[in-house]
Amino acid sequence: MQIAENLGQIQARIKAAVRAAGRPEGCVRLLAISKAFGHEAILAAAAAGQQAFGENYLSEALEKQQALADLALEWHFTGPIQSNKTAAIAQHFAWVHSLDREKIARRLSTQRPGELPPLNVCVQINISGEASKSGVAPAEARALCEVAAAQPRLRLRGLMAIPAASGPDRRAPYRQLHELYESLRAAGLPLDSLSAGMSGDFEAAIAEGATIVRIGSALFGTRT
Ligand SMILES: *Cc1c(COP(=O)(O)O)cnc(C)c1O
């Protein structure tokens, strides 16, 4: 019950943020980040109408996918990618948000099963320049996007970022991300997705053009 109620509140907040930004209704998708929560929580969100779920850890995700195989859910991989995990990621997900190396792009494309549509990918940008964060520097984004766009079994969709938690202006990193996104589009890259914003700051991300918000704790509760 709590998850359904949270979902309704988040949807209303997304709608209000979209309206406040003067953007078209329905332009922002909610990706439910279910890491650390069991398949019962996913089931509750799915019963309330949520279809897209994001996971950060492969083995945890595969267990839940198996338990929920009867449901038509869309799975997104949002965590760091080790090269020995690419085959399973290419087989079991519709989207990858955390592409950050050429080698991973080539492996995911080669390993994407022929009967599935191309794997949707976002390039992860280390927008706050933190040593501890994955993602490419903004200056390296174009080269990696070009490699991803050239892979036959990948469909390059956009950029993803996780800004530093604190900062005087929450919108600033998302504004930078959006500027980078627009400059890549102007350079001819076919981007249509900006994966930006989490439970604590998704309204700021929507104000700066996010098209996918990745929400965990506001939907499922505190992770332990
Ligand atoms: C955990 C996580 C989220 C969700 O974070 P919340 O603050 O719980 O909404 C979003 N994106 C990524 C990549 C994450 O790892």
mmCIF file with all atom_site columns, N, CA, C and O and ligand atoms in Angstrom, residues 33 35 56 78-79 160 162 197-200 214-218 221 223, ligand 1:
data_model
loop_
_atom_site.group_PDB
_atom_site.id
_atom_site.type_symbol
_atom_site.label_atom_id
_atom_site.label_alt_id
_atom_site.label_comp_id
_atom_site.label_asym_id
_atom_site.label_entity_id
_atom_site.label_seq_id
_atom_site.pdbx_PDB_ins_code
_atom_site.Cartn_x
_atom_site.Cartn_y
_atom_site.Cartn_z
_atom_site.occupancy
_atom_site.B_iso_or_equiv
_atom_site.pdbx_formal_charge
_atom_site.auth_seq_id
_atom_site.auth_comp_id
_atom_site.auth_asym_id
_atom_site.auth_atom_id
_atom_site.pdbx_PDB_model_num
ATOM   1  N N  . ILE A 1 33  ? 14.194 2.558  -9.129  1.00 0.00 ? 33  ILE A N  1
ATOM   2  C CA . ILE A 1 33  ? 15.466 1.894  -8.802  1.00 0.00 ? 33  ILE A CA 1
ATOM   3  C C  . ILE A 1 33  ? 15.229 0.958  -7.612  1.00 0.00 ? 33  ILE A C  1
ATOM   4  O O  . ILE A 1 33  ? 15.059 1.403  -6.477  1.00 0.00 ? 33  ILE A O  1
ATOM   5  N N  . LYS A 1 35  ? 17.162 -1.570 -6.432  1.00 0.00 ? 35  LYS A N  1
ATOM   6  C CA . LYS A 1 35  ? 18.313 -2.216 -5.770  1.00 0.00 ? 35  LYS A CA 1
ATOM   7  C C  . LYS A 1 35  ? 18.069 -2.273 -4.260  1.00 0.00 ? 35  LYS A C  1
ATOM   8  O O  . LYS A 1 35  ? 17.510 -1.327 -3.684  1.00 0.00 ? 35  LYS A O  1
ATOM   9  N N  . ASN A 1 56  ? 21.385 -2.124 -9.953  1.00 0.00 ? 56  ASN A N  1
ATOM   10 C CA . ASN A 1 56  ? 22.819 -1.815 -10.000 1.00 0.00 ? 56  ASN A CA 1
ATOM   11 C C  . ASN A 1 56  ? 23.724 -3.029 -9.942  1.00 0.00 ? 56  ASN A C  1
ATOM   12 O O  . ASN A 1 56  ? 24.904 -2.913 -10.251 1.00 0.00 ? 56  ASN A O  1
ATOM   13 N N  . THR A 1 78  ? 21.846 0.051  -14.141 1.00 0.00 ? 78  THR A N  1
ATOM   14 C CA . THR A 1 78  ? 22.299 1.407  -13.796 1.00 0.00 ? 78  THR A CA 1
ATOM   15 C C  . THR A 1 78  ? 23.604 1.417  -12.995 1.00 0.00 ? 78  THR A C  1
ATOM   16 O O  . THR A 1 78  ? 24.043 2.479  -12.559 1.00 0.00 ? 78  THR A O  1
ATOM   17 N N  . GLY A 1 79  ? 24.208 0.249  -12.786 1.00 0.00 ? 79  GLY A N  1
ATOM   18 C CA . GLY A 1 79  ? 25.405 0.195  -11.941 1.00 0.00 ? 79  GLY A CA 1
ATOM   19 C C  . GLY A 1 79  ? 26.688 0.113  -12.747 1.00 0.00 ? 79  GLY A C  1
ATOM   20 O O  . GLY A 1 79  ? 26.670 0.009  -13.971 1.00 0.00 ? 79  GLY A O  1
ATOM   21 N N  . MET A 1 160 ? 23.767 10.008 -18.939 1.00 0.00 ? 160 MET A N  1
ATOM   22 C CA . MET A 1 160 ? 23.342 9.790  -17.543 1.00 0.00 ? 160 MET A CA 1
ATOM   23 C C  . MET A 1 160 ? 24.377 10.415 -16.628 1.00 0.00 ? 160 MET A C  1
ATOM   24 O O  . MET A 1 160 ? 25.557 10.428 -16.950 1.00 0.00 ? 160 MET A O  1
ATOM   25 N N  . ILE A 1 162 ? 25.263 11.219 -12.158 1.00 0.00 ? 162 ILE A N  1
ATOM   26 C CA . ILE A 1 162 ? 24.949 11.244 -10.723 1.00 0.00 ? 162 ILE A CA 1
ATOM   27 C C  . ILE A 1 162 ? 25.807 12.362 -10.128 1.00 0.00 ? 162 ILE A C  1
ATOM   28 O O  . ILE A 1 162 ? 26.980 12.152 -9.846  1.00 0.00 ? 162 ILE A O  1
ATOM   29 N N  . GLY A 1 197 ? 18.583 12.838 -12.155 1.00 0.00 ? 197 GLY A N  1
ATOM   30 C CA . GLY A 1 197 ? 17.689 13.124 -11.043 1.00 0.00 ? 197 GLY A CA 1
ATOM   31 C C  . GLY A 1 197 ? 17.360 11.872 -10.258 1.00 0.00 ? 197 GLY A C  1
ATOM   32 O O  . GLY A 1 197 ? 17.061 10.829 -10.833 1.00 0.00 ? 197 GLY A O  1
ATOM   33 N N  . MET A 1 198 ? 17.445 11.974 -8.933  1.00 0.00 ? 198 MET A N  1
ATOM   34 C CA . MET A 1 198 ? 17.150 10.878 -8.023  1.00 0.00 ? 198 MET A CA 1
ATOM   35 C C  . MET A 1 198 ? 16.148 11.384 -6.976  1.00 0.00 ? 198 MET A C  1
ATOM   36 O O  . MET A 1 198 ? 15.606 12.477 -7.110  1.00 0.00 ? 198 MET A O  1
ATOM   37 N N  . SER A 1 199 ? 15.909 10.580 -5.933  1.00 0.00 ? 199 SER A N  1
ATOM   38 C CA . SER A 1 199 ? 14.858 10.948 -4.973  1.00 0.00 ? 199 SER A CA 1
ATOM   39 C C  . SER A 1 199 ? 15.010 12.365 -4.428  1.00 0.00 ? 199 SER A C  1
ATOM   40 O O  . SER A 1 199 ? 14.025 13.079 -4.270  1.00 0.00 ? 199 SER A O  1
ATOM   41 N N  . GLY A 1 200 ? 16.242 12.762 -4.133  1.00 0.00 ? 200 GLY A N  1
ATOM   42 C CA . GLY A 1 200 ? 16.449 14.033 -3.450  1.00 0.00 ? 200 GLY A CA 1
ATOM   43 C C  . GLY A 1 200 ? 16.472 15.259 -4.344  1.00 0.00 ? 200 GLY A C  1
ATOM   44 O O  . GLY A 1 200 ? 16.466 16.389 -3.839  1.00 0.00 ? 200 GLY A O  1
ATOM   45 N N  . ARG A 1 214 ? 15.548 8.652  -12.040 1.00 0.00 ? 214 ARG A N  1
ATOM   46 C CA . ARG A 1 214 ? 15.825 7.336  -11.438 1.00 0.00 ? 214 ARG A CA 1
ATOM   47 C C  . ARG A 1 214 ? 15.562 7.424  -9.935  1.00 0.00 ? 214 ARG A C  1
ATOM   48 O O  . ARG A 1 214 ? 16.327 8.031  -9.202  1.00 0.00 ? 214 ARG A O  1
ATOM   49 N N  . ILE A 1 215 ? 14.460 6.822  -9.495  1.00 0.00 ? 215 ILE A N  1
ATOM   50 C CA . ILE A 1 215 ? 14.021 7.049  -8.115  1.00 0.00 ? 215 ILE A CA 1
ATOM   51 C C  . ILE A 1 215 ? 13.964 5.746  -7.335  1.00 0.00 ? 215 ILE A C  1
ATOM   52 O O  . ILE A 1 215 ? 13.272 4.802  -7.726  1.00 0.00 ? 215 ILE A O  1
ATOM   53 N N  . GLY A 1 216 ? 14.700 5.716  -6.231  1.00 0.00 ? 216 GLY A N  1
ATOM   54 C CA . GLY A 1 216 ? 14.722 4.536  -5.366  1.00 0.00 ? 216 GLY A CA 1
ATOM   55 C C  . GLY A 1 216 ? 14.015 4.792  -4.055  1.00 0.00 ? 216 GLY A C  1
ATOM   56 O O  . GLY A 1 216 ? 12.868 4.397  -3.845  1.00 0.00 ? 216 GLY A O  1
ATOM   57 N N  . SER A 1 217 ? 14.691 5.479  -3.134  1.00 0.00 ? 217 SER A N  1
ATOM   58 C CA . SER A 1 217 ? 14.205 5.561  -1.757  1.00 0.00 ? 217 SER A CA 1
ATOM   59 C C  . SER A 1 217 ? 12.854 6.276  -1.625  1.00 0.00 ? 217 SER A C  1
ATOM   60 O O  . SER A 1 217 ? 12.057 5.900  -0.768  1.00 0.00 ? 217 SER A O  1
ATOM   61 N N  . ALA A 1 218 ? 12.567 7.258  -2.443  1.00 0.00 ? 218 ALA A N  1
ATOM   62 C CA . ALA A 1 218 ? 11.269 7.951  -2.328  1.00 0.00 ? 218 ALA A CA 1
ATOM   63 C C  . ALA A 1 218 ? 10.118 7.011  -2.677  1.00 0.00 ? 218 ALA A C  1
ATOM   64 O O  . ALA A 1 218 ? 8.985  7.216  -2.244  1.00 0.00 ? 218 ALA A O  1
ATOM   65 N N  . GLY A 1 221 ? 11.404 3.260  0.003   1.00 0.00 ? 221 GLY A N  1
ATOM   66 C CA . GLY A 1 221 ? 11.789 3.458  1.399   1.00 0.00 ? 221 GLY A CA 1
ATOM   67 C C  . GLY A 1 221 ? 13.304 3.468  1.542   1.00 0.00 ? 221 GLY A C  1
ATOM   68 O O  . GLY A 1 221 ? 14.035 3.342  0.560   1.00 0.00 ? 221 GLY A O  1
ATOM   69 N N  . ARG A 1 223 ? 16.993 2.388  2.116   1.00 0.00 ? 223 ARG A N  1
ATOM   70 C CA . ARG A 1 223 ? 17.756 1.140  1.907   1.00 0.00 ? 223 ARG A CA 1
ATOM   71 C C  . ARG A 1 223 ? 18.572 0.824  3.144   1.00 0.00 ? 223 ARG A C  1
ATOM   72 O O  . ARG A 1 223 ? 19.153 1.714  3.756   1.00 0.00 ? 223 ARG A O  1
HETATM 73 C C1 . LIG B 2 .   ? 20.613 4.127  -6.027  1.00 0.00 ? 1   LIG B C1 1
HETATM 74 C C2 . LIG B 2 .   ? 20.585 4.862  -7.319  1.00 0.00 ? 1   LIG B C2 1
HETATM 75 C C3 . LIG B 2 .   ? 19.531 5.718  -7.642  1.00 0.00 ? 1   LIG B C3 1
HETATM 76 C C4 . LIG B 2 .   ? 18.352 6.010  -6.719  1.00 0.00 ? 1   LIG B C4 1
HETATM 77 O O1 . LIG B 2 .   ? 18.765 6.762  -5.626  1.00 0.00 ? 1   LIG B O1 1
HETATM 78 P P1 . LIG B 2 .   ? 17.636 7.326  -4.579  1.00 0.00 ? 1   LIG B P1 1
HETATM 79 O O2 . LIG B 2 .   ? 18.331 8.460  -3.950  1.00 0.00 ? 1   LIG B O2 1
HETATM 80 O O3 . LIG B 2 .   ? 17.335 6.208  -3.659  1.00 0.00 ? 1   LIG B O3 1
HETATM 81 O O4 . LIG B 2 .   ? 16.468 7.736  -5.379  1.00 0.00 ? 1   LIG B O4 1
HETATM 82 C C5 . LIG B 2 .   ? 19.535 6.314  -8.887  1.00 0.00 ? 1   LIG B C5 1
HETATM 83 N N1 . LIG B 2 .   ? 20.529 6.089  -9.770  1.00 0.00 ? 1   LIG B N1 1
HETATM 84 C C6 . LIG B 2 .   ? 21.542 5.273  -9.499  1.00 0.00 ? 1   LIG B C6 1
HETATM 85 C C7 . LIG B 2 .   ? 22.588 5.057  -10.519 1.00 0.00 ? 1   LIG B C7 1
HETATM 86 C C8 . LIG B 2 .   ? 21.618 4.650  -8.266  1.00 0.00 ? 1   LIG B C8 1
HETATM 87 O O5 . LIG B 2 .   ? 22.660 3.848  -8.005  1.00 0.00 ? 1   LIG B O5 1
#
